[in-house]
């Protein structure tokens, strides 16, 4: 037994010595412990949200989901809080906003912002059946997918280096934009109402982050993510960092190295109001009628529209960008 331990110690010593000499050669090489993104766990988090029902602002399902999201963030070690505010809908009516923030490594100066919207659209106004146009969508992909990926990332932040801070924000009232059946004026500002209030407050509080990544519709089977135009305008270096990371990991089936459309989404408020360079990873279908998938704003955006492989590609890419 004694002999065996001596041999073992010698082996360990030798292997350590080998590593040390390697490290002296490349002094800046750090051993990175990148956590493994679990797509089953992310899928579970998406399903959990969908199981609450449509998360339409001011509904019971929405409130339950908001409480759930804050609790999960806290359980994974975040300092979490709600931001309550008021906004104005497409028809001029007032709406209550409830954004959710979870901060990891609160005192780190060097911060990264990760965000997604958690509300779901009150109207399936793209549904092939006009009788469904006033029915809320489940938003498995449109909303829940991004949040599910971010919760799985939160689960993996226990060993986050202490000099990096992560702020996960779940925006409310993103998807209450002017419905197609509305006979009044189309209002481009009727989208992304929650993030507008978040960004205004962030600016007031002098919040800063190195960069931000917004996830929207990141779970559909065979989704493709193009370099979105606003992201290229405000945060080209972040786009390159994320796309290069994805391509190096072999996710070129999802991350396309071509410019896509200009999309009105929460990242616009973050760039313009909070002045944080923020990109949008969003499914884009250049040949489709509406630019997104054919399930978009229809009753078909349910769990059948979620593929673990897509969640894995996006989640793994982000973990590799962070760590
Ligand atoms: C517009 O349709 C203008 N922007 C897309 C924002 C959105 C809606 N993302 C998800 N649902
Ligand atoms: Zn939507």
GROMACS .gro file of C-alpha atoms and ligand atoms in nm, residues 117 121 137 142 174-175 191 216-217 296-297, ligand 2:
model
   12
  117UNK     CA    1  -3.866   3.856  -2.288
  121UNK     CA    2  -4.839   3.763  -2.717
  137UNK     CA    3  -5.018   3.242  -2.805
  142UNK     CA    4  -4.145   3.337  -2.887
  174UNK     CA    5  -4.233   4.287  -2.536
  175UNK     CA    6  -4.500   4.123  -2.748
  191UNK     CA    7  -4.331   4.657  -2.907
  216UNK     CA    8  -3.548   3.586  -2.895
  217UNK     CA    9  -3.692   3.277  -3.068
  296UNK     CA   10  -4.481   3.305  -3.551
  297UNK     CA   11  -4.775   3.457  -3.363
  325LIG    ZN1   12  -4.367   3.779  -3.073
   0.00000   0.00000   0.00000
